[in-house]
CSV table of C-alpha atoms in Angstrom, one decimal:
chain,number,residue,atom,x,y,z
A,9,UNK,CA,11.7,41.2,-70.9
A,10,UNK,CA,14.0,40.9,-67.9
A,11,UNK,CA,14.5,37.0,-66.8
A,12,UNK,CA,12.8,37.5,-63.0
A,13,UNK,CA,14.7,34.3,-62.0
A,14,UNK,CA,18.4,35.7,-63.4
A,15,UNK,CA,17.5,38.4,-60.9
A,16,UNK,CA,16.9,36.4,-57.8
A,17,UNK,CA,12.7,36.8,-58.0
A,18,UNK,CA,10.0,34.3,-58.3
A,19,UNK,CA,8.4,33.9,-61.5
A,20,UNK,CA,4.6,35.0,-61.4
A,21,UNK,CA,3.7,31.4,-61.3
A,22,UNK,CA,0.0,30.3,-61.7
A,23,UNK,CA,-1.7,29.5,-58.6
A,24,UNK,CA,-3.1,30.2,-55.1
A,25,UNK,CA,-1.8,32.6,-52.5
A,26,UNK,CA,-1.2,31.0,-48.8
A,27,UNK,CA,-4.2,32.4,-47.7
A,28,UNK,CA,-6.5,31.6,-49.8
A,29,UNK,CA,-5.2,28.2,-49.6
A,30,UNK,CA,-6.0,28.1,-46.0
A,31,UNK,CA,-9.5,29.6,-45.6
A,32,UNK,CA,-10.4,27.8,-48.9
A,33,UNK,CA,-12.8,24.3,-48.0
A,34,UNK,CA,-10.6,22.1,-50.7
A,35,UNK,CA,-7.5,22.4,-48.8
A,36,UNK,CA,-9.0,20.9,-45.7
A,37,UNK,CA,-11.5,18.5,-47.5
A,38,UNK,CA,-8.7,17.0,-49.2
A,39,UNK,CA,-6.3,16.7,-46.1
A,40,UNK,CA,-9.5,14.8,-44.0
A,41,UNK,CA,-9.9,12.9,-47.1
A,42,UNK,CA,-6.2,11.5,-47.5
A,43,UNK,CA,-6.0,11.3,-43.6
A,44,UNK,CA,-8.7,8.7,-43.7
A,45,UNK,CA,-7.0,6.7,-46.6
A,46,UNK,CA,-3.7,6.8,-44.9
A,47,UNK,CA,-4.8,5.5,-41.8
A,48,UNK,CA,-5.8,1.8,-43.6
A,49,UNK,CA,-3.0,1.9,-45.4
A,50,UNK,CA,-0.4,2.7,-42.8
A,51,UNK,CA,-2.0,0.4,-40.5
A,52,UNK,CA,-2.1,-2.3,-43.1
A,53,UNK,CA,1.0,-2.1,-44.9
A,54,UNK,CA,3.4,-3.0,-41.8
A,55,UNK,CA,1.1,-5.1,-40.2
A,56,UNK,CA,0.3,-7.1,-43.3
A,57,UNK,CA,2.2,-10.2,-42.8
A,58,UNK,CA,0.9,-10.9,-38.8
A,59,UNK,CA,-2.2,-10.2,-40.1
A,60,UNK,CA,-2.1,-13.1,-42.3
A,61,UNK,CA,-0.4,-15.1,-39.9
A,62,UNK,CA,-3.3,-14.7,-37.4
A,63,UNK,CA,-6.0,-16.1,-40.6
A,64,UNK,CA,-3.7,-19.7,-39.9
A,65,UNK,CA,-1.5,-18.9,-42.8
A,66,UNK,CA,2.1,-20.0,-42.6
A,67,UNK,CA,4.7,-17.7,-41.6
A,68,UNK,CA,6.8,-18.2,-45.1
A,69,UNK,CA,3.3,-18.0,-47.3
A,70,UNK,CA,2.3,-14.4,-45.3
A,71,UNK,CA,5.4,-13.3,-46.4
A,72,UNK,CA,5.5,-14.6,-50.3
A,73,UNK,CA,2.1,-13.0,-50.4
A,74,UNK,CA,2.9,-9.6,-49.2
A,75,UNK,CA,5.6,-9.3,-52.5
A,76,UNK,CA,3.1,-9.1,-54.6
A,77,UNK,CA,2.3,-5.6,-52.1
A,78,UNK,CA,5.3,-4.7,-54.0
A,79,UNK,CA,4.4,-5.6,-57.8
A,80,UNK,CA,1.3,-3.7,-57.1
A,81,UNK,CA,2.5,-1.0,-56.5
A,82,UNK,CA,4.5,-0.3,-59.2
A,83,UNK,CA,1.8,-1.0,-61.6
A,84,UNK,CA,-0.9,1.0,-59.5
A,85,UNK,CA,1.3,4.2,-59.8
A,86,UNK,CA,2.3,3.8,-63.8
A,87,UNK,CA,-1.2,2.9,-64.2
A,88,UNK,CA,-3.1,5.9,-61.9
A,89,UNK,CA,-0.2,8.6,-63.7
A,90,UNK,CA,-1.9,7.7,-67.4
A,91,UNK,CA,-5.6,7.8,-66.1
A,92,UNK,CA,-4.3,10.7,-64.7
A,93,UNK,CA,-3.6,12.5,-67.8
A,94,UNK,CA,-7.2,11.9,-69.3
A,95,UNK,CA,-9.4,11.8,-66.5
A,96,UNK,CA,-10.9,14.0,-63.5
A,97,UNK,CA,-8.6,13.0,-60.6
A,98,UNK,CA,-11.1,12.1,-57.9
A,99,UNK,CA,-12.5,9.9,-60.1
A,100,UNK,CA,-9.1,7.8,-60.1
A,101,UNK,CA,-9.0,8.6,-56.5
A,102,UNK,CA,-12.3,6.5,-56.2
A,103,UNK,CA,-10.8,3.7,-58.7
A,104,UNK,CA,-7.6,2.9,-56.8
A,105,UNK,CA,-8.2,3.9,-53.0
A,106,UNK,CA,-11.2,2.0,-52.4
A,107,UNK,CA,-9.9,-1.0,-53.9
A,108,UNK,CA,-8.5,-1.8,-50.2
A,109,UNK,CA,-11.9,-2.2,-49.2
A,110,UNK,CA,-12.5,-5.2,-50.9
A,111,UNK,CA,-9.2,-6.8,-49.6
A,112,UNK,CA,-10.5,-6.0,-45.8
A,113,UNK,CA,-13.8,-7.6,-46.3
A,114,UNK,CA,-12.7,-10.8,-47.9
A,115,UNK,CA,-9.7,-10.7,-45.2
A,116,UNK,CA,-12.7,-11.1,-42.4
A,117,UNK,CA,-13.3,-14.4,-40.0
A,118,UNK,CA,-10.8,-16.7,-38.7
A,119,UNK,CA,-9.1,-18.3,-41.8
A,120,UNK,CA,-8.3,-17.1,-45.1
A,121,UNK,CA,-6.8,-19.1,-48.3
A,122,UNK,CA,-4.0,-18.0,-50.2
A,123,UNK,CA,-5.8,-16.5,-53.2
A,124,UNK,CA,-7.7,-14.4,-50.9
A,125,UNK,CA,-4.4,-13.5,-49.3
A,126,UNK,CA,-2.8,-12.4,-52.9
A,127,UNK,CA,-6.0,-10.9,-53.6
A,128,UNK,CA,-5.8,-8.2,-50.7
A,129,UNK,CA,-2.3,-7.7,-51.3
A,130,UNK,CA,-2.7,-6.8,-55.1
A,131,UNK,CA,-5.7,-4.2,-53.5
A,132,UNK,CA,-3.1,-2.6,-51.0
A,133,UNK,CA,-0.6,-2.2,-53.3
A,134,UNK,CA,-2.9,-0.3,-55.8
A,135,UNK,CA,-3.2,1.8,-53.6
A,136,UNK,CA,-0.2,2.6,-52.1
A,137,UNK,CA,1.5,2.9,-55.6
A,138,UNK,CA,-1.4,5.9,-56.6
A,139,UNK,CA,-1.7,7.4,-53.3
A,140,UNK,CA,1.5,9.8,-53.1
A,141,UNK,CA,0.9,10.8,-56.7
A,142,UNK,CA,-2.6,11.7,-56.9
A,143,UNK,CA,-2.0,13.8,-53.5
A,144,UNK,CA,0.8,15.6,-55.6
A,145,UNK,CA,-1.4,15.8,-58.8
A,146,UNK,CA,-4.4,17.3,-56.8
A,147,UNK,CA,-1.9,19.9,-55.2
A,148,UNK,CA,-1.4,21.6,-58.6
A,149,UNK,CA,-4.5,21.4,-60.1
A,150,UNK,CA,-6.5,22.9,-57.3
A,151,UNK,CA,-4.0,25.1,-55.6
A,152,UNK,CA,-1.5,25.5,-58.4
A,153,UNK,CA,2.2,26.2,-58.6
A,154,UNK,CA,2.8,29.6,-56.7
A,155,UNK,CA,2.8,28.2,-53.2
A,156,UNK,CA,3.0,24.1,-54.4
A,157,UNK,CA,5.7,23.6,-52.0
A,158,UNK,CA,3.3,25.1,-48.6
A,159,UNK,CA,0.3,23.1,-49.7
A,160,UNK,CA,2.2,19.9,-50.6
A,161,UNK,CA,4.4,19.5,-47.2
A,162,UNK,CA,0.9,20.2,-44.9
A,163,UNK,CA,-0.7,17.6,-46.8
A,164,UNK,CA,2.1,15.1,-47.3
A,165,UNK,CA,2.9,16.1,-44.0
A,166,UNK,CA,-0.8,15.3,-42.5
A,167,UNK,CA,-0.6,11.9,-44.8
A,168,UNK,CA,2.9,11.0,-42.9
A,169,UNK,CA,1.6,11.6,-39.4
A,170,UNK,CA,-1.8,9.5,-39.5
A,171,UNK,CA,0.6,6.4,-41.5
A,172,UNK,CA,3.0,6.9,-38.7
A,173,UNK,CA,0.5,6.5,-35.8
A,174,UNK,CA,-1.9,3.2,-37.2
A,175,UNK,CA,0.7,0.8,-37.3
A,176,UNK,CA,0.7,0.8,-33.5
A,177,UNK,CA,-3.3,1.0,-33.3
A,178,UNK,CA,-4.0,-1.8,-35.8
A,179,UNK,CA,-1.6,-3.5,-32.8
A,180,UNK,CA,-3.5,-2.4,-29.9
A,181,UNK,CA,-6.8,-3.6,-31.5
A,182,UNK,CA,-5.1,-7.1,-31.8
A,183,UNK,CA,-3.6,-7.2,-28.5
A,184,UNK,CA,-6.8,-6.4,-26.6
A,185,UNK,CA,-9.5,-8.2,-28.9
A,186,UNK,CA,-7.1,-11.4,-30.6
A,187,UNK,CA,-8.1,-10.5,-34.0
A,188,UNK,CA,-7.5,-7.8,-36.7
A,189,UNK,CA,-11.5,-8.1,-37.4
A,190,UNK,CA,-12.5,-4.9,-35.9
A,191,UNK,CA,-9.9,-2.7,-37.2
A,192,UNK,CA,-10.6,-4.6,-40.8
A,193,UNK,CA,-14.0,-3.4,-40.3
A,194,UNK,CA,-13.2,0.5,-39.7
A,195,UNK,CA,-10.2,0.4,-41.8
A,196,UNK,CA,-12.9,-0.8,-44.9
A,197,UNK,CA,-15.4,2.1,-44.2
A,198,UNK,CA,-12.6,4.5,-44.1
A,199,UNK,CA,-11.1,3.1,-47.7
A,200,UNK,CA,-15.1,4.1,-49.0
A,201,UNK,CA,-15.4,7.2,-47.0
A,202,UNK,CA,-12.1,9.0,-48.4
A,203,UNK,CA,-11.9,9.2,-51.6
A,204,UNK,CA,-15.7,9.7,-52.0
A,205,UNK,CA,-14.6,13.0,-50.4
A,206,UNK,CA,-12.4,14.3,-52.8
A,207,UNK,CA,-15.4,14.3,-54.9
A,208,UNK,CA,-16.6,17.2,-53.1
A,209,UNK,CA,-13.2,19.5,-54.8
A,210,UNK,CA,-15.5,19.8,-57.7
A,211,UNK,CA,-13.9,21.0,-60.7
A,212,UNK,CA,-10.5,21.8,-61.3
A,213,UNK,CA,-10.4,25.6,-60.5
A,214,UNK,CA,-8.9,28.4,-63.1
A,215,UNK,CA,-5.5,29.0,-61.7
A,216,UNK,CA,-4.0,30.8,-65.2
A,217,UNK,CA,-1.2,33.2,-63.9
A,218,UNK,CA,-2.1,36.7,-65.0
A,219,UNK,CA,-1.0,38.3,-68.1
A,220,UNK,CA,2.7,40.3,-67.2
């Protein structure tokens, strides 16, 4: 048979057309579910460091603290691509973006010590480091490869806006109340809330491309 992409055509790849993309329920559940997660993680990430400052920790310590945001991360994404591989995706979802729950309680009151400190940075990074991958994973397996490039910007592109805009709310909350508690608080019930969501994709759909 003729090569389809020698002659400028898409290959019949397996998957979802645009539309039934868009009426579909798992499209939108996922992008409510991911927009919750981003917002504690876009609000926390940048604001990480003042946060700890404002818990009487040392300028230089907040800072030391925050690489291990960075070490994290690295391992959360090696480590949530294997589980990947063996086990149903919103079940990792659950493993790694609720984990920055934890680090928001224990972050609560006036003063924290510096194992708590490490403690919620390890929890952010896990989650950062898994985030943009599972939303990438859960793209193909539920809406496949024919139109992975439409369903992958709108989400990545829902993900980017609600990170972008937190940063300056997780200031506003400080500026008007003199402490990080509240957001803390939300930010927490929103780490719980989202990827318990993704639980409602169900199975992974059949998206086998049709015999030529």
């Amino acid at each position: 048979a003729d090569d389809p992409e020698l002659e400028g055509v898409r290959p019949d790849l397996p998957g979802l057309e645009t539309r039934e993309i868009v009426k579909g329920y798992r499209f939108w559940l996922m992008l409510a579910a991911f927009a919750l997660i981003s917002f504690g993680v876009g609000g926390l990430l940048p604001n990480f460091v003042r946060l700890l400052i404002s818990k009487n920790i040392s300028a230089g310590e907040a800072a030391s603290y925050a690489s291990f945001i960075g070490l994290s991360v690295l391992f959360g994404r090696a480590f949530a691509g294997y589980l990947l591989d063996r086990i149903w995706a919103p079940i990792v979802a659950v493993l790694f973006l609720s984990v920055p729950a934890i680090g928001c309680f224990i972050l609560l009151g006036e003063t924290t010590s510096s194992t708590t400190g490490i403690i919620a940075a390890i929890c952010l990074g896990l989650s950062a480091g898994a985030e943009f991958d599972l939303i990438a994973y859960m793209c193909t397996r539920y809406f496949g490869l024919k139109n992975y490039g439409f369903v992958y910007s709108l989400q990545y592109a829902s993900f980017g806006f609600f990170s972008g805009i937190t940063p300056a709310i997780f200031g506003r909350v400080f500026v008007q109340t003199g402490s990080y508690d509240p957001i803390l608080t939300v930010s927490a019930a929103l780490f719980l809330i989202g990827p318990l969501l993704l639980f409602g994709l169900g199975r992974y759909p059949d998206l086998s491309a049709p015999d030529a």
